[in-house]
PDB file of C-alpha atoms in Angstrom:
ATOM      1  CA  UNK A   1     -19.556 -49.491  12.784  1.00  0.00           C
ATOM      2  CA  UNK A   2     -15.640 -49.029  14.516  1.00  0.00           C
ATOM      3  CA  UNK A   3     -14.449 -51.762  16.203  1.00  0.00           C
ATOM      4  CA  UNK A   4     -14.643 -49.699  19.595  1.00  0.00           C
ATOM      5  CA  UNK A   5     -17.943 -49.168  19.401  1.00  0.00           C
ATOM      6  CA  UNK A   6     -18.870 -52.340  18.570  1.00  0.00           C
ATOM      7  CA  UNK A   7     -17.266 -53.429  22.033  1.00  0.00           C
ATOM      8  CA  UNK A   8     -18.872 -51.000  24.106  1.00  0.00           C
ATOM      9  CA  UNK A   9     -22.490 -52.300  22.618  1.00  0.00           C
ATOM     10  CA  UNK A  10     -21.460 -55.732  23.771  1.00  0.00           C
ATOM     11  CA  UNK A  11     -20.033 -54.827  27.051  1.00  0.00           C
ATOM     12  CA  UNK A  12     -22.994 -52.329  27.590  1.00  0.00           C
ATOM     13  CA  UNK A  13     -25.492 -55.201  26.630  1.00  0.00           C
ATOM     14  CA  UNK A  14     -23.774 -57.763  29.337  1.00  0.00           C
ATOM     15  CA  UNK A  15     -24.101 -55.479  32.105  1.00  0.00           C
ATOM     16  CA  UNK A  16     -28.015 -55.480  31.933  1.00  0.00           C
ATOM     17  CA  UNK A  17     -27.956 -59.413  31.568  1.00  0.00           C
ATOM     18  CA  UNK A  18     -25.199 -60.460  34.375  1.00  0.00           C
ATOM     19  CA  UNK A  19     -26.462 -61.894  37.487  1.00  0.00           C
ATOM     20  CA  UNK A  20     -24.002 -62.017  40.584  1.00  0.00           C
ATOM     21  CA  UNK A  21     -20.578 -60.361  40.111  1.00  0.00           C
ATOM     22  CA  UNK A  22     -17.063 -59.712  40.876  1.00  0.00           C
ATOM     23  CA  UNK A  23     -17.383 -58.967  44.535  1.00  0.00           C
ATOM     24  CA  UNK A  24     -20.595 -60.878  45.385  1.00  0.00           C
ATOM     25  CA  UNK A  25     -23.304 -58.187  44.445  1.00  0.00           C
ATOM     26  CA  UNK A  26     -24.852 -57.246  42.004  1.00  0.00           C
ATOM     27  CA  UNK A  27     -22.164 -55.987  39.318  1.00  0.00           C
ATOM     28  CA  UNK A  28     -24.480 -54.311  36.819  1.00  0.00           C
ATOM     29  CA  UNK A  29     -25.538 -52.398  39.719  1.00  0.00           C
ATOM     30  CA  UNK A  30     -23.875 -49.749  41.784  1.00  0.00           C
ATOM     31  CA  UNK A  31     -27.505 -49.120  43.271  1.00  0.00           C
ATOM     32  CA  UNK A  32     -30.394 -51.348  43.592  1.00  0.00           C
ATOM     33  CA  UNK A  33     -29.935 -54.792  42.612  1.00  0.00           C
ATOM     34  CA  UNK A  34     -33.845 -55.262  42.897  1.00  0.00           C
ATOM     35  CA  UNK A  35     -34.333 -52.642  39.905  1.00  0.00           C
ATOM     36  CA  UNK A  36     -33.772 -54.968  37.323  1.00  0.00           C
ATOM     37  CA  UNK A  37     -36.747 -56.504  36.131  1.00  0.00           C
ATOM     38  CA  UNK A  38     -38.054 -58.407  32.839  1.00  0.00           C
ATOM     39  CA  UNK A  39     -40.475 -56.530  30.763  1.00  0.00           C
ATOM     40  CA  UNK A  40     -43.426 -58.898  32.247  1.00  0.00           C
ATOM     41  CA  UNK A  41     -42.600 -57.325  35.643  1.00  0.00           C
ATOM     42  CA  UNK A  42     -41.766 -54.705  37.925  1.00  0.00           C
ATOM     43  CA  UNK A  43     -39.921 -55.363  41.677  1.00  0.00           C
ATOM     44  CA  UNK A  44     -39.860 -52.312  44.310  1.00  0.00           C
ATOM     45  CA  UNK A  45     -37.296 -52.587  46.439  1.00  0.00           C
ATOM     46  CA  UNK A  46     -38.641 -52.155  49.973  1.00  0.00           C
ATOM     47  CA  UNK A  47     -35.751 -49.909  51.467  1.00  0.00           C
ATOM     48  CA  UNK A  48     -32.328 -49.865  50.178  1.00  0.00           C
ATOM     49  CA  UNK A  49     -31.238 -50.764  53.378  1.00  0.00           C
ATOM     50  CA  UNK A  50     -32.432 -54.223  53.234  1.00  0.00           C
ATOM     51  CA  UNK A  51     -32.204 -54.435  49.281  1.00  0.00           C
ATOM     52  CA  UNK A  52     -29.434 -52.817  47.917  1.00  0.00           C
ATOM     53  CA  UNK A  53     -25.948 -54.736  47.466  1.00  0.00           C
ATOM     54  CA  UNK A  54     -24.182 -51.181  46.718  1.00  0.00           C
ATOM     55  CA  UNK A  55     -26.329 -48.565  48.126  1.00  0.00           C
ATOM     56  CA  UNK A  56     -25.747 -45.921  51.449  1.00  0.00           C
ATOM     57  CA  UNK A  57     -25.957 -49.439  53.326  1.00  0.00           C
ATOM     58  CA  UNK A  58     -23.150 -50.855  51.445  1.00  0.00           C
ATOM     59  CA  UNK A  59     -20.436 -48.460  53.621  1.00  0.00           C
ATOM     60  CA  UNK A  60     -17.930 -51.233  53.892  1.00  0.00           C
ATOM     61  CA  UNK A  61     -16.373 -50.477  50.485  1.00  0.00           C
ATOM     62  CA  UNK A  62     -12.599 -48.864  51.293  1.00  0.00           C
ATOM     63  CA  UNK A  63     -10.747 -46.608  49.867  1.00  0.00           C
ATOM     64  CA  UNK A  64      -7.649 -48.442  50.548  1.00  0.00           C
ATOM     65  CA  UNK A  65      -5.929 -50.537  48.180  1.00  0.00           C
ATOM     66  CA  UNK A  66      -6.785 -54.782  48.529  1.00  0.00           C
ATOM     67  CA  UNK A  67      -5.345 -57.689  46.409  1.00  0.00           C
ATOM     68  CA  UNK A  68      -8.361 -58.007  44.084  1.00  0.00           C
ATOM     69  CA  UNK A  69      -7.400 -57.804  40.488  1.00  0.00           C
ATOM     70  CA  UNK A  70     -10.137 -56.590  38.715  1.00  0.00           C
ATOM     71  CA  UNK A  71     -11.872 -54.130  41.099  1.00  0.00           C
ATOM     72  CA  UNK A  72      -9.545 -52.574  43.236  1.00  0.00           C
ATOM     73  CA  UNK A  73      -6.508 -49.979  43.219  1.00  0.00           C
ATOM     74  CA  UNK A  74      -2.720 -50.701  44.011  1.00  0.00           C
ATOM     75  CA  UNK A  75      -0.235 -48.393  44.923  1.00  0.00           C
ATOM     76  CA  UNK A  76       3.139 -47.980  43.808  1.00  0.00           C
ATOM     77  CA  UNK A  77       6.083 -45.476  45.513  1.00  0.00           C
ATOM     78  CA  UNK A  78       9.227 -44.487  43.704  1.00  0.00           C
ATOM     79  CA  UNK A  79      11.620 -41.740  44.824  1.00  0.00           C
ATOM     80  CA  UNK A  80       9.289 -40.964  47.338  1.00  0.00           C
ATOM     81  CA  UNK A  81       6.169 -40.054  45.235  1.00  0.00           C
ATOM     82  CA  UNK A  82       3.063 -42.348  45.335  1.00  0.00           C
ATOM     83  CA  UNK A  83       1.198 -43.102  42.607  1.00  0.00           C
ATOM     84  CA  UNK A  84      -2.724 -44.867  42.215  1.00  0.00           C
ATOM     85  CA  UNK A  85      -3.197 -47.297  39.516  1.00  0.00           C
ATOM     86  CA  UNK A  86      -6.461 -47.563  39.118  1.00  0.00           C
ATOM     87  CA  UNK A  87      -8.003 -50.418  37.805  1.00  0.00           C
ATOM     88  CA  UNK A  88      -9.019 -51.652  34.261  1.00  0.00           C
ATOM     89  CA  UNK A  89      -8.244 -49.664  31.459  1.00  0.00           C
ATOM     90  CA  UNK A  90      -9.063 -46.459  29.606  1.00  0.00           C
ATOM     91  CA  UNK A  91     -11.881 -46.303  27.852  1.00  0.00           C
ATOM     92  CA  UNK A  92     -12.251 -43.920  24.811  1.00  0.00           C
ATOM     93  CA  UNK A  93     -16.071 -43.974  24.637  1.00  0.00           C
ATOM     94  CA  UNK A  94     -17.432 -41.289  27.260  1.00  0.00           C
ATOM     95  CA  UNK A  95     -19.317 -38.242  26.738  1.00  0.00           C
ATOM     96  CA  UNK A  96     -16.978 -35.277  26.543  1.00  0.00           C
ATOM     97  CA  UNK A  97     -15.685 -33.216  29.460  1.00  0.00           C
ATOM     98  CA  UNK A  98     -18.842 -30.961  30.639  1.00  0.00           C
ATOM     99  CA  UNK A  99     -21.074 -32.976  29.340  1.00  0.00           C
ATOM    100  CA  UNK A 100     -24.598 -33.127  31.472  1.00  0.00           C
ATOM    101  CA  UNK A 101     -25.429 -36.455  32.738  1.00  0.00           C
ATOM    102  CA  UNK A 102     -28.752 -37.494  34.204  1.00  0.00           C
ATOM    103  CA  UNK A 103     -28.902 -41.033  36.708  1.00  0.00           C
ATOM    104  CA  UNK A 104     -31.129 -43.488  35.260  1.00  0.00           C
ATOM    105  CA  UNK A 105     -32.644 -46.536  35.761  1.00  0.00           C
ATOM    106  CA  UNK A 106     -32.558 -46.196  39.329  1.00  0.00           C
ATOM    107  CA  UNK A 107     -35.147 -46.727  41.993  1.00  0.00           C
ATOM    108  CA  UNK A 108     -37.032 -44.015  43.540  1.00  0.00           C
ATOM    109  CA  UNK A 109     -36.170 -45.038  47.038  1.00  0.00           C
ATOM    110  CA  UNK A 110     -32.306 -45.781  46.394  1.00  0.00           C
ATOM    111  CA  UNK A 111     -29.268 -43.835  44.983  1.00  0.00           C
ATOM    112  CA  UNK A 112     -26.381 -43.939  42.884  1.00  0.00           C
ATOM    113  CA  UNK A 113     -23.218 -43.948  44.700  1.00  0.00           C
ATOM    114  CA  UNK A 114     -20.150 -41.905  43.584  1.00  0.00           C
ATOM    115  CA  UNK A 115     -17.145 -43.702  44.693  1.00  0.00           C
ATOM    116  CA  UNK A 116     -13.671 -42.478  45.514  1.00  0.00           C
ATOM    117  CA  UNK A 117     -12.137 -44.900  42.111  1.00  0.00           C
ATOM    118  CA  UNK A 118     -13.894 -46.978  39.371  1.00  0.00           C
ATOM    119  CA  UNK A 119     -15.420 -49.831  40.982  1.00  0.00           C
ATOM    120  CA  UNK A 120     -17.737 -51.067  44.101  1.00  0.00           C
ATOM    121  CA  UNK A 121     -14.257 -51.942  46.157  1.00  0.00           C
ATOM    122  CA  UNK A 122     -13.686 -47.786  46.625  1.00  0.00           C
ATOM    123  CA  UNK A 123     -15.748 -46.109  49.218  1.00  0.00           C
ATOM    124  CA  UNK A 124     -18.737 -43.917  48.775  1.00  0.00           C
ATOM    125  CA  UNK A 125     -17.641 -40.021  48.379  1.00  0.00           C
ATOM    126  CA  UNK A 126     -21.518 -39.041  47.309  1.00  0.00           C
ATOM    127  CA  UNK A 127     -24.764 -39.894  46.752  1.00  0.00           C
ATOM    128  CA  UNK A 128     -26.885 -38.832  43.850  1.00  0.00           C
ATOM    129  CA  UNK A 129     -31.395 -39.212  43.998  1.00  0.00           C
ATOM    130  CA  UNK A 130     -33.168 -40.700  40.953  1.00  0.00           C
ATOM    131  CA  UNK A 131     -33.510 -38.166  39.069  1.00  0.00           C
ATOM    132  CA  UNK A 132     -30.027 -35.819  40.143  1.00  0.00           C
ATOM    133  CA  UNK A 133     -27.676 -34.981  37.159  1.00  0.00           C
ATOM    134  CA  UNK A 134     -23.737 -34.591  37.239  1.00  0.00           C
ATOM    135  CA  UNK A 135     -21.126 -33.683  35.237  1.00  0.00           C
ATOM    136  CA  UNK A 136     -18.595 -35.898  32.848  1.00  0.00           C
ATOM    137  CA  UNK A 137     -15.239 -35.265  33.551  1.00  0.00           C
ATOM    138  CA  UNK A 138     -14.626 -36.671  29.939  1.00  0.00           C
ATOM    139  CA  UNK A 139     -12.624 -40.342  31.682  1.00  0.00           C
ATOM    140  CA  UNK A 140     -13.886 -43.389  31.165  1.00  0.00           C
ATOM    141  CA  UNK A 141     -12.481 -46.642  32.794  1.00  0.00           C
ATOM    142  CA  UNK A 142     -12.926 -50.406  31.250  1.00  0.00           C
ATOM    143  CA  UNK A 143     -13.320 -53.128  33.738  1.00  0.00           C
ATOM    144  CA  UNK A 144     -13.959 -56.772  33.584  1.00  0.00           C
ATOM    145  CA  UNK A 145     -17.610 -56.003  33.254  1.00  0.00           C
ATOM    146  CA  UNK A 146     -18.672 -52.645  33.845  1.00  0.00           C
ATOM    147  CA  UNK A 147     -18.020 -49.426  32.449  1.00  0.00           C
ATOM    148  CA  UNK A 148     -16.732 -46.067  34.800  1.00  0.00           C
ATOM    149  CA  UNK A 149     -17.883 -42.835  34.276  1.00  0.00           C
ATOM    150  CA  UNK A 150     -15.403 -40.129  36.041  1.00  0.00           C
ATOM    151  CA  UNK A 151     -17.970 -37.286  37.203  1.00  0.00           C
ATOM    152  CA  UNK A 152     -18.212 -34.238  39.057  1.00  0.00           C
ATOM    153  CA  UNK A 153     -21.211 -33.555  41.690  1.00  0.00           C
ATOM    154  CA  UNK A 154     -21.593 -30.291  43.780  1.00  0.00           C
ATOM    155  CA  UNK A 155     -17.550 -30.005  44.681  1.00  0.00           C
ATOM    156  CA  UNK A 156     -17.512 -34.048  45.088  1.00  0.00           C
ATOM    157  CA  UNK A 157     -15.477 -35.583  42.181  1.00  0.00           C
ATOM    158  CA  UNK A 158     -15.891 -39.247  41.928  1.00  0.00           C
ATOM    159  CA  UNK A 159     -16.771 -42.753  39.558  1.00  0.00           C
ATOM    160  CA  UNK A 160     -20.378 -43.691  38.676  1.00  0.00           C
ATOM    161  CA  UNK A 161     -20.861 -47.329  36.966  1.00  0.00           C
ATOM    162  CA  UNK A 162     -22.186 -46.425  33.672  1.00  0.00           C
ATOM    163  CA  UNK A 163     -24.811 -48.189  33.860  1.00  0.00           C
ATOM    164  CA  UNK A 164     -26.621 -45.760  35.475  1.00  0.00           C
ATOM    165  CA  UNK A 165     -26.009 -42.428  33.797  1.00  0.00           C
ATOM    166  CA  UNK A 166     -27.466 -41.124  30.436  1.00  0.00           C
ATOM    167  CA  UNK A 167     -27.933 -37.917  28.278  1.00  0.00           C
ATOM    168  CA  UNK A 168     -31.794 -36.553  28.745  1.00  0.00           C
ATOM    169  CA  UNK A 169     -33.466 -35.743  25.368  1.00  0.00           C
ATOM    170  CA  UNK A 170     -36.397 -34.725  23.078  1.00  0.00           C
ATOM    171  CA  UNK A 171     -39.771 -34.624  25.120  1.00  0.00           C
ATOM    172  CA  UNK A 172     -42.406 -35.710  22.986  1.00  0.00           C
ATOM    173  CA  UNK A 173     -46.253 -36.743  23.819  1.00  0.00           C
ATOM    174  CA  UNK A 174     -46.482 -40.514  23.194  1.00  0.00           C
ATOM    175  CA  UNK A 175     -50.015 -41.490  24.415  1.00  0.00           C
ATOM    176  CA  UNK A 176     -51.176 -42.387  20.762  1.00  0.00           C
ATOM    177  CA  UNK A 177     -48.466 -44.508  20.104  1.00  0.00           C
ATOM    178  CA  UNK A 178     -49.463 -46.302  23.552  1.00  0.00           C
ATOM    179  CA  UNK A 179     -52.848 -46.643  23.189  1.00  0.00           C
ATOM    180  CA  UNK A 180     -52.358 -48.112  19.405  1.00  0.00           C
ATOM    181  CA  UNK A 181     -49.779 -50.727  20.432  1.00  0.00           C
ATOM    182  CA  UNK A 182     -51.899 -51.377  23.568  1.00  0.00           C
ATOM    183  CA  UNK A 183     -55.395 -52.078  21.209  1.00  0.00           C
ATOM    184  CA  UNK A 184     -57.275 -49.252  23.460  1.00  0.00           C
ATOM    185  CA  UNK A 185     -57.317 -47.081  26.647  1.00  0.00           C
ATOM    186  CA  UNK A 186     -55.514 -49.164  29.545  1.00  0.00           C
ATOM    187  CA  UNK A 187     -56.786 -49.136  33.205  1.00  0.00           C
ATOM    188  CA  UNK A 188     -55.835 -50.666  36.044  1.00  0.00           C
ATOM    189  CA  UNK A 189     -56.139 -50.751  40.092  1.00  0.00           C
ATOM    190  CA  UNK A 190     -53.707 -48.176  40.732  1.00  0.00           C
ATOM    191  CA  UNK A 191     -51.287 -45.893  39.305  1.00  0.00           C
ATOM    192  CA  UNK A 192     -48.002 -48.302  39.728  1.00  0.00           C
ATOM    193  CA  UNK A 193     -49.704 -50.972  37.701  1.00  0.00           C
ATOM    194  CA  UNK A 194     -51.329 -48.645  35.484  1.00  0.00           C
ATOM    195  CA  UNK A 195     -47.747 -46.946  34.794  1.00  0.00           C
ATOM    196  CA  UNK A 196     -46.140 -50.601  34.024  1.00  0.00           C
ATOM    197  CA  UNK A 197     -48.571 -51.518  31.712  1.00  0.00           C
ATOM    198  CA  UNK A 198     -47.033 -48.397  30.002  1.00  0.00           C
ATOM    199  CA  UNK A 199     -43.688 -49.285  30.222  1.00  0.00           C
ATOM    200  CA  UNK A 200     -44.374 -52.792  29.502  1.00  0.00           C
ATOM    201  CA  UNK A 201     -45.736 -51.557  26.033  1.00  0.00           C
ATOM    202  CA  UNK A 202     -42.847 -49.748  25.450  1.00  0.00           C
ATOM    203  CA  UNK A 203     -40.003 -51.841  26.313  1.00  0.00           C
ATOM    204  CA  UNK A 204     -37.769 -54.054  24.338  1.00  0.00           C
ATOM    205  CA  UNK A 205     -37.733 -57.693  24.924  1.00  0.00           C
ATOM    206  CA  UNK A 206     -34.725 -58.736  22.836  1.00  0.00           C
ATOM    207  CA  UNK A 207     -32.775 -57.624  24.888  1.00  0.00           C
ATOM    208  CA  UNK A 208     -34.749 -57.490  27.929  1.00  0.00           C
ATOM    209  CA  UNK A 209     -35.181 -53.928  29.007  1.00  0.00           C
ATOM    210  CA  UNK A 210     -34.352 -53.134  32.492  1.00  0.00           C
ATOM    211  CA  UNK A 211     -38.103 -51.434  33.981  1.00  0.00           C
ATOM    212  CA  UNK A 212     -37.826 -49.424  37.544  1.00  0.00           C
ATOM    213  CA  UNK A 213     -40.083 -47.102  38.921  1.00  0.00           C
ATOM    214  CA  UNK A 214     -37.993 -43.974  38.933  1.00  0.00           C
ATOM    215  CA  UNK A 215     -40.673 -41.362  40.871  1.00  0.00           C
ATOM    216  CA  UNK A 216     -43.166 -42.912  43.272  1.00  0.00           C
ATOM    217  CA  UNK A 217     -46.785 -42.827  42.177  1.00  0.00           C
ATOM    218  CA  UNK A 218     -48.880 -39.882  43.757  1.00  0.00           C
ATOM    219  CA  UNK A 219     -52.732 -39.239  43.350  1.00  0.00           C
ATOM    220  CA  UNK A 220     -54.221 -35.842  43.223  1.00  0.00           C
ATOM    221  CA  UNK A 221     -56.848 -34.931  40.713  1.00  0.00           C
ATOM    222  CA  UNK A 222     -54.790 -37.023  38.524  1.00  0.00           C
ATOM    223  CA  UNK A 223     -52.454 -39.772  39.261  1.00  0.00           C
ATOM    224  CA  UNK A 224     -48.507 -40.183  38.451  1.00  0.00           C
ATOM    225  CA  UNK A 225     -45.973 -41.961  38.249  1.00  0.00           C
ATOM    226  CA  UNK A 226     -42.263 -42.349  36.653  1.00  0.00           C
ATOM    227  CA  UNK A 227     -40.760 -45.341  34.827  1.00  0.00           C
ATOM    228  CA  UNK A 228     -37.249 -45.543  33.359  1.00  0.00           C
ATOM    229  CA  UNK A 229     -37.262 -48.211  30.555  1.00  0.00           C
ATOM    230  CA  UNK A 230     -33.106 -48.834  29.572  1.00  0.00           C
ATOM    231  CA  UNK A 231     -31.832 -51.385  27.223  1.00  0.00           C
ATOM    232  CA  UNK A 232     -33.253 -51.182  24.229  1.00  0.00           C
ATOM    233  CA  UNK A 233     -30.386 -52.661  22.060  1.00  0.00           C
ATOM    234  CA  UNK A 234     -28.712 -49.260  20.505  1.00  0.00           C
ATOM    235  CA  UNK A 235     -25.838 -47.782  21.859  1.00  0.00           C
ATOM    236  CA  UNK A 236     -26.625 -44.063  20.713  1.00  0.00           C
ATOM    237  CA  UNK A 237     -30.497 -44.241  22.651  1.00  0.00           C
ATOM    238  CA  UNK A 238     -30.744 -46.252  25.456  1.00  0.00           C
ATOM    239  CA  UNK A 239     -34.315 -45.541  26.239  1.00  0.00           C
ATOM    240  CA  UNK A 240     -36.901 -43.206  27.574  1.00  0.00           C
ATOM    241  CA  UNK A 241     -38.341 -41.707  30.999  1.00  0.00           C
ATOM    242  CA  UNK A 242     -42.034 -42.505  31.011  1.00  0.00           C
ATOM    243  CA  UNK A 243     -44.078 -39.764  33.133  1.00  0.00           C
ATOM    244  CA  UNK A 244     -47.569 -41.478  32.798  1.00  0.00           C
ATOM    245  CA  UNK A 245     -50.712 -39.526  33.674  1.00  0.00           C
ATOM    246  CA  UNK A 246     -53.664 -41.360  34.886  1.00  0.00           C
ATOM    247  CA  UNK A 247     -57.548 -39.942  35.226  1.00  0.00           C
ATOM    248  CA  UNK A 248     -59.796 -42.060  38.157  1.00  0.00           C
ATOM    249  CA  UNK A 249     -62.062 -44.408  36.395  1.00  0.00           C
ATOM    250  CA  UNK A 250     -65.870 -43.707  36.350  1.00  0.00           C
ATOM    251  CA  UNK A 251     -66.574 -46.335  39.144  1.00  0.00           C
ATOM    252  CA  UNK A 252     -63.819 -44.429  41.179  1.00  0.00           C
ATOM    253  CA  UNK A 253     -62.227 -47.633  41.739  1.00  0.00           C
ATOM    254  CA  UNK A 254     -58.865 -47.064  39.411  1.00  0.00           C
ATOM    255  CA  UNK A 255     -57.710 -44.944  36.765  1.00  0.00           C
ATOM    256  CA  UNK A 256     -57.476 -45.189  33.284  1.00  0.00           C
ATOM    257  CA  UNK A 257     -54.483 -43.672  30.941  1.00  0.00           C
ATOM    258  CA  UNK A 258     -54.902 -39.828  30.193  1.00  0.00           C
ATOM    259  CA  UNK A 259     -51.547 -38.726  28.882  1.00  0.00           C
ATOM    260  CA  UNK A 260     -47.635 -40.316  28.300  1.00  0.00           C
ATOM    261  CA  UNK A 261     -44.700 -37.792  28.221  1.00  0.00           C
ATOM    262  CA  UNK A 262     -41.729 -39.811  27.202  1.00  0.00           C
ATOM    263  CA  UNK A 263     -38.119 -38.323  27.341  1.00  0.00           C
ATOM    264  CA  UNK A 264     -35.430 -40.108  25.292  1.00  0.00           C
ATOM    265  CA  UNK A 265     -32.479 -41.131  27.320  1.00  0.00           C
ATOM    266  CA  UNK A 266     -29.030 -41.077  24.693  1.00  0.00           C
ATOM    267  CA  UNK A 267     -25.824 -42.787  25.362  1.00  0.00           C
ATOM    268  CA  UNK A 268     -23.284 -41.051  23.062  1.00  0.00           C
ATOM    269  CA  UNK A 269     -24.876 -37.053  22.855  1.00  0.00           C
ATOM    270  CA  UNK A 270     -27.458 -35.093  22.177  1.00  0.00           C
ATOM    271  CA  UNK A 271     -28.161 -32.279  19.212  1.00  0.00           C
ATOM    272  CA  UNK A 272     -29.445 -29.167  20.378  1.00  0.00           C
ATOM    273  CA  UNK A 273     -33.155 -30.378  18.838  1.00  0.00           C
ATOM    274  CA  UNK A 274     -33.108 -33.203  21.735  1.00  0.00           C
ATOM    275  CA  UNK A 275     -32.001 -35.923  19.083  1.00  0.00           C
ATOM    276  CA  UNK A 276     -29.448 -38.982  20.354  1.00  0.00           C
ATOM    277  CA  UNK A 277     -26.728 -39.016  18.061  1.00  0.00           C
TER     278      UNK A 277
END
């Protein structure tokens, strides 16, 4: 395996493992801190006003430059012309220029913040929903402990930690595969507990897999709900999108697992059959 991308599977596996950061929050996150959970349990953050370190709350992030090393930007002038260094290094690892990125592994009442530069001290340009997709620019920036993704959303061109991006891949029908590691048909009370048992089954516990309920659970003839499982130790697949159908029980009083679609979420690309590479 090259040296590089040896480092970016250790830097990637820190950021799902570190606990309080450079500036104070959360500095795996650059949404949700409360999204991170251990594969024995699942956390909803009640509002991402209240919860989130680095959501639309967090507005206090400027755009101007401050004295912090690791996170912020400084400013140099010569002749007249001012130039931005931004901060941390390149980084060579980053899907290509064009590339289609999907937000993962973030909570379905929070966002991902696109900032103005490569790190929670630059303000929030955008705003991207659970489930939105943007586009690499093909830059990558290397900080003390986080990873920056240059992207492009709508006509807003910005930096995503990424943590929080990934490739979408193959769809494939996994409720066999469930049911067999499981030792039978799960049920439980409602859909959110029914979909964690789920993605419980499914994630990796060395490392711990980060669990967070991507689309809120609804209830029709059938119930739903969406789980994002990433960390799964391999830097080409980082996980899977869990959409997790659930019929009501006979006694009406829960449901019990009908169907799991999983979608593989890649790090590096995707072939045209859906395959992480």
């Amino acid at each position: 395996m090259r040296p590089r991308i040896i480092m970016f599977m250790l830097v990637a596996s820190g950021l799902l493992l570190v606990g309080c950061g450079e500036d104070g929050t959360s500095d795996a996150t650059d949404a949700t801190s409360s999204t991170t959970t251990s594969t024995t349990s699942t956390t909803i953050p009640e509002s991402t006003s209240s919860t989130s370190p680095d959501s639309t709350s967090s507005t206090s992030s400027s755009t101007s430059s401050t004295s912090t090393s690791s996170t912020s930007s400084s400013t140099t002038s010569t002749t007249g012309v001012t130039t931005t260094t931004l901060p941390g290094e390149p980084f060579d690892i980053v899907p290509a220029d064009g590339v289609l990125l999907a937000v993962i592994g973030v909570a379905f009442d929070d966002v991902l913040n696109v900032r103005s530069g490569p790190g929670t001290s630059f303000g929030i340009v955008a705003t991207l929903a659970p489930t939105d997709t943007m586009l690499s620019t093909g830059e990558a920036r290397l900080l003390t402990r986080s990873i920056w993704y240059r992207v492009s959303t709508g006509s807003v061109t910005g930096w995503v930690n990424s943590s929080f991006t990934g490739q979408l891949g193959l769809v494939d029908d996994v409720t066999s595969a469930v049911v067999a590691d499981l030792g039978g048909i799960p049920e439980a009370d409602t859909m959110l507990e029914l979909g964690r048992i789920v993605a419980e089954a499914r994630a990796s516990v060395d490392p711990p897999s980060r669990i967070t309920v991507t689309v809120a659970p609804t209830v029709g003839d059938l119930g739903e709900v969406t789980y994002d499982i990433v960390g799964v130790g391999d830097d080409a697949v980082l996980g899977e999108r869990l959409h997790v159908f659930g019929q009501p029980t006979d006694s009406g009083d829960g449901f019990s697992l009908k169907s799991v679609e999983s979608q593989v979420l890649c790090g590096r690309a995707v072939t045209d059959d859906g395959l992480c590479v």
